[in-house]
Coordinates of C-alpha atoms and ligand atoms in Angstrom, one line a residue:
X486 CA 0.0 0.2 0.0
X487 CA 1.5 3.4 -1.0
X488 CA 1.2 6.2 1.8
X489 CA 2.2 9.7 1.4
X490 CA 3.8 11.6 4.2
X491 CA 2.1 15.1 4.5
X492 CA 3.5 18.1 6.3
X493 CA 1.2 18.5 9.4
X494 CA 0.2 21.8 10.9
X495 CA 3.3 23.3 12.5
X496 CA 1.4 25.0 15.0
X497 CA 1.9 28.4 17.0
X498 CA 1.5 30.7 13.9
X499 CA 4.1 28.9 11.9
X500 CA 2.8 28.8 8.1
X501 CA 5.7 27.2 6.5
X502 CA 9.5 26.1 6.8
X503 CA 12.5 25.3 4.7
X504 CA 13.7 21.9 4.1
X505 CA 17.3 21.9 5.7
X506 CA 18.0 18.2 5.6
X507 CA 16.7 15.1 4.0
X508 CA 17.7 12.1 5.8
X509 CA 16.5 9.3 3.6
X510 CA 17.1 8.3 0.1
X511 CA 14.8 6.6 -2.5
X512 CA 14.8 3.0 -1.8
X513 CA 15.7 3.2 1.9
X514 CA 13.4 1.0 4.3
X515 CA 12.4 3.3 7.1
X516 CA 10.4 2.5 10.4
X517 CA 7.6 4.5 12.2
X518 CA 9.0 7.5 13.9
X519 CA 12.2 7.5 12.1
X520 CA 13.2 11.0 11.1
X521 CA 13.1 11.8 7.8
X522 CA 13.3 15.5 7.1
X523 CA 14.7 18.3 9.0
X524 CA 13.1 21.7 8.7
X525 CA 14.0 25.1 9.8
X526 CA 11.4 27.8 10.4
X527 CA 12.1 31.2 11.5
X528 CA 11.5 30.0 15.0
X529 CA 12.8 26.5 15.3
X530 CA 14.3 23.3 13.8
X531 CA 11.9 20.5 13.5
X532 CA 12.5 16.8 12.8
X533 CA 9.7 15.2 10.8
X534 CA 9.2 11.6 11.4
X535 CA 7.6 8.9 9.2
X536 CA 4.3 7.6 10.2
X537 CA 4.8 4.3 8.8
X538 CA 7.3 1.2 8.1
X539 CA 8.0 1.0 4.7
X540 CA 10.2 1.7 1.6
X541 CA 10.7 5.3 0.2
X542 CA 9.5 5.4 -3.4
X543 CA 9.7 9.0 -4.1
X544 CA 11.0 12.3 -2.4
X545 CA 8.7 15.1 -3.4
X546 CA 10.6 18.0 -1.7
X547 CA 14.2 19.4 -2.2
X548 CA 16.7 20.9 0.3
X549 CA 16.2 24.7 0.6
X550 CA 12.4 24.5 -0.7
X551 CA 10.1 26.3 1.5
X552 CA 7.3 24.0 2.2
X553 CA 3.6 24.6 3.8
X554 CA 1.3 22.4 6.2
X555 CA -0.6 20.0 3.8
X556 CA 2.1 19.6 1.4
X557 CA 3.1 16.1 0.2
X558 CA 6.6 15.0 1.3
X559 CA 7.5 11.5 0.8
X560 CA 5.8 8.4 -1.0
X561 CA 6.1 5.4 1.1
X562 CA 5.4 1.9 0.1
X563 CA 4.0 0.8 3.5
X564 CA 5.1 -2.5 4.9
X565 CA 2.1 -2.7 7.2
X566 CA -0.3 -0.5 9.0
X567 CA 1.8 1.8 11.3
X568 CA 1.1 0.9 14.9
X569 CA -1.3 3.3 16.5
X570 CA 0.0 5.7 19.0
X571 CA -1.4 4.8 22.4
X572 CA -1.8 8.4 23.5
X573 CA -5.6 9.6 23.1
X574 CA -5.8 12.4 20.4
X575 CA -6.9 15.4 22.0
X576 CA -7.6 17.2 18.8
X577 CA -7.5 16.5 15.1
X578 CA -3.9 17.5 14.5
X579 CA -2.0 14.7 13.1
X580 CA 0.8 12.7 15.3
X581 CA 3.5 14.2 13.4
X582 CA 2.3 17.8 14.2
X583 CA 2.6 17.1 17.7
X584 CA 6.1 15.7 17.4
X585 CA 7.1 18.5 15.3
X586 CA 5.9 21.0 18.1
X587 CA 7.2 18.7 20.8
X588 CA 10.7 18.8 19.3
X589 CA 10.3 22.6 19.1
X590 CA 9.1 22.5 22.8
X591 CA 12.2 20.3 23.7
X592 CA 14.6 22.6 21.9
X593 CA 13.2 25.5 23.9
X594 CA 13.5 23.7 27.2
X595 CA 16.7 22.1 26.8
X596 CA 18.4 24.9 25.1
X597 CA 17.6 28.1 27.1
X598 CA 20.9 29.7 26.5
X599 CA 21.2 28.5 23.1
X600 CA 17.9 29.7 22.1
X601 CA 18.7 33.1 23.3
X602 CA 22.1 33.0 21.6
X603 CA 21.0 31.4 18.4
X604 CA 17.9 33.2 17.5
X605 CA 19.4 34.0 14.2
X606 CA 21.3 30.7 13.7
X607 CA 20.1 28.0 11.3
X608 CA 21.3 24.5 12.1
X609 CA 19.7 21.2 12.3
X610 CA 18.8 19.5 15.6
X611 CA 21.6 16.9 15.1
X612 CA 24.0 19.8 14.9
X613 CA 22.5 21.7 17.7
X614 CA 22.6 18.6 19.8
X615 CA 26.2 17.8 19.3
X616 CA 27.3 21.4 19.8
X617 CA 25.2 21.4 23.2
X618 CA 27.0 18.2 24.1
X619 CA 30.3 19.4 23.4
X620 CA 29.6 22.9 24.8
X621 CA 30.1 24.7 21.6
X622 CA 28.4 28.1 21.0
X623 CA 27.1 27.8 17.5
X624 CA 27.4 31.8 17.1
X625 CA 31.1 31.3 16.5
X626 CA 30.7 29.1 13.6
X627 CA 30.3 30.3 10.1
X628 CA 27.6 28.5 8.4
X629 CA 28.2 27.6 4.7
X630 CA 24.9 26.2 4.0
X631 CA 22.1 28.1 2.4
X632 CA 21.4 31.4 4.2
X633 CA 24.3 30.7 6.5
X634 CA 22.8 27.4 7.9
X635 CA 25.5 25.6 10.1
X636 CA 26.0 22.2 8.6
X637 CA 27.5 19.1 10.0
X638 CA 30.7 19.8 7.9
X639 CA 30.8 23.3 9.5
X640 CA 30.6 22.0 13.0
X641 CA 33.2 19.0 12.5
X642 CA 35.6 21.5 10.5
X643 CA 35.4 23.8 13.7
X644 CA 36.0 20.8 15.8
X645 CA 39.0 19.7 13.9
X646 CA 40.5 23.2 14.1
X647 CA 40.1 23.3 17.8
X648 CA 41.9 20.0 18.1
X649 CA 44.7 21.1 16.1
X650 CA 44.9 24.4 17.8
X651 CA 45.0 22.7 21.1
X652 CA 47.5 20.5 20.0
X653 CA 49.6 23.3 19.0
X654 CA 49.5 22.3 15.2
X655 CA 48.0 25.5 13.9
X656 CA 47.2 28.8 15.2
X657 CA 43.6 30.2 15.9
X658 CA 41.7 31.4 12.9
X659 CA 41.4 35.3 12.8
X660 CA 38.1 36.9 12.6
X661 CA 37.7 38.8 9.3
X662 CA 37.6 42.4 10.1
X663 CA 37.1 45.1 7.3
X664 CA 39.8 47.7 8.4
X665 CA 38.9 49.8 5.5
X666 CA 35.5 50.6 7.2
X667 CA 37.7 53.2 9.2
X668 CA 40.0 54.5 6.7
X669 CA 42.4 53.8 3.7
X670 CA 44.3 50.5 3.9
X671 CA 47.1 48.9 1.9
X672 CA 47.4 45.1 1.9
X673 CA 51.0 43.6 1.6
X674 CA 51.4 39.9 1.2
X675 CA 53.7 38.4 3.8
X676 CA 56.7 36.6 2.5
X677 CA 57.2 32.9 3.0
X678 CA 60.0 33.6 5.5
X679 CA 57.6 35.8 7.5
X680 CA 54.8 33.4 7.5
X681 CA 57.1 30.3 8.4
X682 CA 58.9 32.3 11.1
X683 CA 55.7 33.7 12.4
X684 CA 54.1 30.3 12.9
X685 CA 57.2 29.0 14.6
X686 CA 57.4 32.0 16.9
X687 CA 53.8 31.4 17.9
X688 CA 54.4 27.9 18.6
X689 CA 57.6 28.6 20.7
X690 CA 55.6 31.2 22.5
X691 CA 52.6 29.2 23.3
X692 CA 54.4 25.9 24.1
X693 CA 57.5 27.0 26.0
X694 CA 57.2 28.4 29.6
X695 CA 59.5 31.6 28.8
X696 CA 61.2 33.7 31.6
X697 CA 63.5 36.5 30.5
X698 CA 66.4 37.6 33.0
X699 CA 67.8 41.1 32.3
X700 CA 71.2 42.4 33.2
X701 CA 74.0 44.8 32.0
X702 CA 77.7 44.6 31.5
X703 CA 80.2 47.3 31.5
X704 CA 82.0 46.8 28.1
X705 CA 83.9 50.2 28.1
X706 CA 87.3 48.4 28.0
X707 CA 86.1 45.7 25.6
X708 CA 84.7 48.4 23.4
X709 CA 88.2 50.1 23.3
X710 CA 89.8 46.8 22.6
X711 CA 87.3 46.2 19.7
X712 CA 87.8 49.6 18.0
X713 CA 91.5 49.0 18.0
X714 CA 91.2 45.6 16.3
X715 CA 88.4 46.8 14.0
X716 CA 91.0 49.7 12.8
X717 CA 93.6 47.0 12.3
X718 CA 91.3 44.6 10.4
X719 CA 89.4 47.4 8.5
X720 CA 92.4 47.5 6.0
X721 CA 91.9 43.6 5.3
X722 CA 88.3 44.2 4.5
X723 CA 87.2 42.5 7.9
X724 CA 84.4 44.5 10.2
X725 CA 84.7 43.6 13.6
X726 CA 81.5 44.4 15.6
X727 CA 80.7 43.6 19.3
X728 CA 78.8 40.2 18.2
X729 CA 81.9 37.8 17.7
X730 CA 82.9 39.0 21.2
X731 CA 79.5 38.0 22.4
X732 CA 79.5 34.7 20.9
X733 CA 82.9 33.9 22.4
X734 CA 81.5 35.0 25.8
X735 CA 78.6 33.0 25.3
X736 CA 80.3 29.9 24.4
X737 CA 82.2 29.9 27.4
X738 CA 79.0 30.5 29.6
X739 CA 77.5 27.4 27.8
X740 CA 80.5 25.3 28.7
X741 CA 80.0 26.4 32.4
X742 CA 76.2 26.2 32.4
X743 CA 75.6 23.1 30.2
X744 CA 71.7 23.0 30.8
X745 CA 71.7 26.3 28.5
X746 CA 73.1 24.2 25.7
X747 CA 70.4 21.3 25.8
X748 CA 67.3 20.4 24.5
X749 CA 64.5 18.2 25.9
X750 CA 63.9 15.1 24.0
X751 CA 60.7 14.0 22.3
X752 CA 59.4 12.3 25.5
X753 CA 60.2 15.4 27.3
X754 CA 61.4 13.2 30.2
X755 CA 65.2 13.6 29.2
X756 CA 67.5 16.5 28.8
X757 CA 70.0 16.0 26.0
X758 CA 73.1 18.2 26.9
X759 CA 75.1 19.0 23.7
X760 CA 79.0 19.1 23.8
X761 CA 79.2 21.2 20.7
X762 CA 78.5 24.8 20.5
X763 CA 76.8 26.0 17.6
X764 CA 75.4 29.6 17.7
X765 CA 72.6 30.9 15.6
X766 CA 72.4 34.7 15.1
X767 CA 69.3 36.3 14.3
X768 CA 69.7 38.3 10.8
X769 CA 67.1 40.7 9.8
X770 CA 66.6 40.5 6.1
X771 CA 64.3 42.2 3.7
X772 CA 62.2 39.3 3.6
X773 CA 61.9 38.6 7.3
X774 CA 64.0 37.1 10.1
X775 CA 66.4 34.4 9.2
X776 CA 68.8 32.3 11.8
X777 CA 72.1 31.0 10.2
X778 CA 74.1 29.0 12.8
X779 CA 77.8 29.4 13.3
X780 CA 79.1 25.9 13.9
X781 CA 81.7 25.1 16.4
X782 CA 81.7 28.7 17.4
X783 CA 83.7 28.1 20.6
X784 CA 86.7 26.9 18.3
X785 CA 86.7 30.0 16.1
X786 CA 88.7 33.3 16.7
X787 CA 87.1 36.8 16.9
X788 CA 88.4 37.4 13.3
X789 CA 87.1 34.0 12.0
X790 CA 83.8 34.7 13.7
X791 CA 83.5 38.3 12.2
X792 CA 84.2 36.9 8.7
X793 CA 81.5 34.2 9.0
X794 CA 79.0 36.7 10.4
X795 CA 79.6 39.0 7.5
X796 CA 79.5 36.1 5.2
X797 CA 76.3 34.4 6.7
X798 CA 74.3 37.7 7.0
X799 CA 75.1 39.0 3.4
X800 CA 74.0 35.5 2.0
X801 CA 71.0 35.5 4.5
X802 CA 69.8 38.9 2.9
X803 CA 70.5 37.7 -0.5
X804 CA 68.5 34.5 0.2
X805 CA 71.6 32.3 -0.6
X806 CA 71.9 30.2 2.5
X807 CA 71.4 26.7 2.3
X808 CA 69.1 24.6 4.6
X809 CA 72.1 23.0 6.6
X810 CA 73.3 26.5 7.3
X811 CA 70.3 27.1 9.2
X812 CA 70.2 23.9 11.4
X813 CA 72.0 22.3 14.3
X814 CA 72.0 25.4 16.5
X815 CA 72.4 25.0 20.3
X816 CA 72.0 28.4 21.4
X817 CA 70.9 31.9 19.6
X818 CA 71.8 35.4 20.0
X819 CA 69.4 37.9 18.6
X820 CA 71.5 41.3 18.5
X821 CA 69.6 44.6 18.0
X822 CA 72.5 46.6 19.2
X823 CA 73.2 48.1 16.0
X824 CA 69.8 49.3 15.9
X825 CA 68.8 50.6 19.2
X826 CA 66.5 49.9 22.3
X827 CA 67.2 48.9 25.8
X828 CA 66.2 45.3 26.7
X829 CA 63.5 43.2 25.1
X830 CA 62.0 39.6 25.6
X831 CA 63.4 37.3 22.8
X832 CA 61.5 34.3 22.0
X833 CA 63.3 31.0 22.4
X834 CA 64.2 29.0 19.0
X835 CA 63.1 25.6 19.7
X836 CA 64.5 23.0 20.3
X837 CA 66.9 25.2 22.0
X838 CA 66.3 26.2 25.7
X839 CA 67.8 29.6 25.9
X840 CA 68.4 32.8 23.8
X841 CA 70.3 35.9 24.3
X842 CA 68.7 39.4 23.3
X843 CA 71.4 42.3 23.0
X844 CA 70.5 45.8 23.0
X845 CA 72.3 49.1 22.3
X846 CA 75.2 50.0 24.6
X847 CA 74.9 53.0 26.3
X848 CA 77.1 55.5 28.6
X849 CA 75.5 55.5 32.2
X850 CA 76.4 54.9 35.8
X851 CA 77.2 51.7 37.3
X852 CA 77.5 51.0 41.0
X853 CA 80.7 49.4 41.8
X854 CA 80.0 46.8 44.5
X855 CA 83.4 46.7 46.0
X856 CA 83.8 50.5 46.8
X857 CA 80.2 51.3 46.8
X858 CA 80.6 54.1 44.3
X859 CA 78.9 55.1 40.9
X860 CA 81.3 55.0 38.0
X861 CA 81.0 55.8 34.5
X862 CA 80.4 52.9 32.4
X863 CA 79.8 51.8 28.7
X864 CA 76.8 49.5 29.4
X865 CA 75.5 46.8 27.3
X866 CA 71.9 45.6 28.2
X867 CA 71.2 42.2 27.5
X868 CA 68.1 39.8 28.1
X869 CA 68.2 35.9 28.4
X870 CA 64.9 34.2 27.9
X871 CA 65.0 30.8 28.9
X872 CA 62.7 27.5 29.0
X873 CA 61.7 27.3 32.7
X874 CA 61.0 23.6 32.6
X875 CA 64.7 23.1 32.0
X876 CA 66.4 26.0 33.6
X877 CA 65.8 27.7 37.1
X878 CA 65.8 31.3 37.8
X879 CA 68.7 30.7 40.0
X880 CA 70.9 29.2 37.2
X881 CA 69.6 31.9 34.9
X882 CA 70.7 34.8 37.3
X883 CA 74.0 32.9 37.8
X884 CA 74.4 32.9 33.7
X885 CA 73.6 36.4 33.3
X886 CA 76.0 37.5 36.3
X887 CA 79.0 35.5 35.0
X888 CA 78.3 36.8 31.4
X889 CA 78.3 40.3 32.7
X890 CA 81.7 39.8 34.5
X891 CA 82.9 38.1 31.4
X892 CA 82.2 40.9 29.0
X893 CA 83.6 43.4 31.5
X894 CA 86.8 41.8 31.4
X895 CA 88.6 42.6 27.9
X896 CA 91.5 40.4 29.0
X897 CA 89.4 37.4 28.4
X898 CA 89.3 38.1 24.7
X899 CA 92.7 39.4 24.0
X900 CA 94.4 36.0 23.2
X901 CA 91.7 35.6 20.4
Ligands
LIG1611 N1 75.9 48.5 21.2 C1 76.3 49.5 20.5 N2 76.9 49.3 19.2 C2 76.5 48.1 18.6 C3 76.0 47.0 19.3 C4 75.7 47.2 20.6 N3 75.0 46.3 21.4 N4 76.0 46.0 18.4 C5 76.2 46.7 17.3 N5 76.7 47.7 17.4 C6 77.2 48.4 16.2 C7 78.3 47.8 15.6 O1 79.6 47.6 16.2 C8 78.5 48.6 14.4 O2 79.1 49.8 14.6 P1 80.7 50.3 13.9 O3 80.3 50.2 12.6 O4 81.0 51.5 14.6 O5 81.5 49.0 14.5 C9 77.0 49.0 14.0 O6 76.3 48.8 15.3 C10 76.3 48.2 13.1 O7 76.5 46.7 13.6 P2 75.6 45.6 12.5 O8 74.3 45.5 13.1 O9 75.8 45.8 11.1 O10 76.5 44.2 12.9 P3 76.4 43.4 14.2 O11 77.6 42.3 13.9 O12 76.3 43.8 15.4 O13 75.1 42.5 14.0 C11 73.7 41.2 12.3 C12 75.1 41.8 12.6 C13 73.6 40.2 11.2 C14 73.1 40.4 13.9 C15 72.6 42.4 12.4 O14 73.0 43.2 11.3 C16 71.0 42.1 12.6 O15 70.7 41.7 11.4 N6 70.5 42.5 13.6 C17 69.1 42.3 13.7 C18 68.7 41.0 14.5 C19 67.2 40.9 14.7 O16 66.4 41.4 13.8 N7 67.1 40.4 15.8 C20 65.6 40.5 16.3 C21 64.9 39.2 16.4 S1 63.4 39.3 17.2 O17 62.5 39.8 16.1

């Protein structure tokens, strides 16, 4: 026997609704009360159940179609008479009408907050139910269905992104803002280096508990020494800046404080201490920040380091570095001394556990702890960021204190 499922009166002044989901296909065997359609009215979502067991012969509506009570929805070849509902009928409204309004009622009682929040949100009951179970506010999901309806794929996509964000694999999506609304704007594409560096920095910042320790060193004597050396080597075409001295001082510190030259292994249960000293130097290039690595920096003289810094930074700016030259670092120095500023908080370059940020030297007063007097000093401000899972504050303060002493003593560099 062929039966037709008719859209019942939807009640409470609802004169029609849009078909948002068709849950059956031609040929499907369905049971009485099984949901076959999902409708979306201005006020609520409704599931329309079958009134009979049987086989779907024809679907008479399509997704997005606006339908009205009394409209034919589905032709079903009935297997047998649908069992009569036990409940006494109080009026002439068909059972499905009651179910539909019951569904609406249920949505209203189960989702008091959601109803308020989602007044303008279109989503099927299934999507709403899942969102409710997972505590997801549907308002923040952009629906890709018709009229912005949130589909199952939209919800799944959102869940996937959240999982990736929480595992640190990607950064949170940014809301689209129309900045030109407030004035003229210019859009510049980020370079590949900027995009990759940005992702790495964000991951490092989010996953490593950073602490930054600040200190200064009186490098007046060292600066005098550097200037002499610079003058001498200028004739040979080598420019000696402060950086090679910093690298030399840092490698000495790393030997004295091995934890700063280590990495956590993948289990995060072991510390891998490295007995080689490869120093990454942050280089500012027109296409973004690059960090070439000076290998075995502890074995190189100030002149060798100067030449290598010039070579690596020039090739970094010309995008001529090869991948190996940017790998294997054990500690990074980011020097902004040539530019300016006074202290900053550098971001650790994983899998390393510490980074030294160097700012511009300046003439100031330094209190001499022994004679308790203030003396004029050429002060180099520096900032050490470290991974607090690996390094304690006490060790970091010892490191920076010792580094300050080392840089204040030019004799330590004279033999190099
Ligand atoms: N205090 C005072 N003067 C300093 C100084 C400091 N801390 N550091 C460098 N200078 C001086 C140099 O001695 C040089 O002066 P002279 O010509 O009189 O000798 C001048 O500043 C320019 O130095 P430089 O910057 O060209 O050379 P460098 O060896 O110090 O640095 C490099 C090389 C590649 C690190 C640098 O050019 C660079 O790119 N720095 C930017 C790094 C960066 O962007 N870090 C930020 C990362 S976080 O976003």
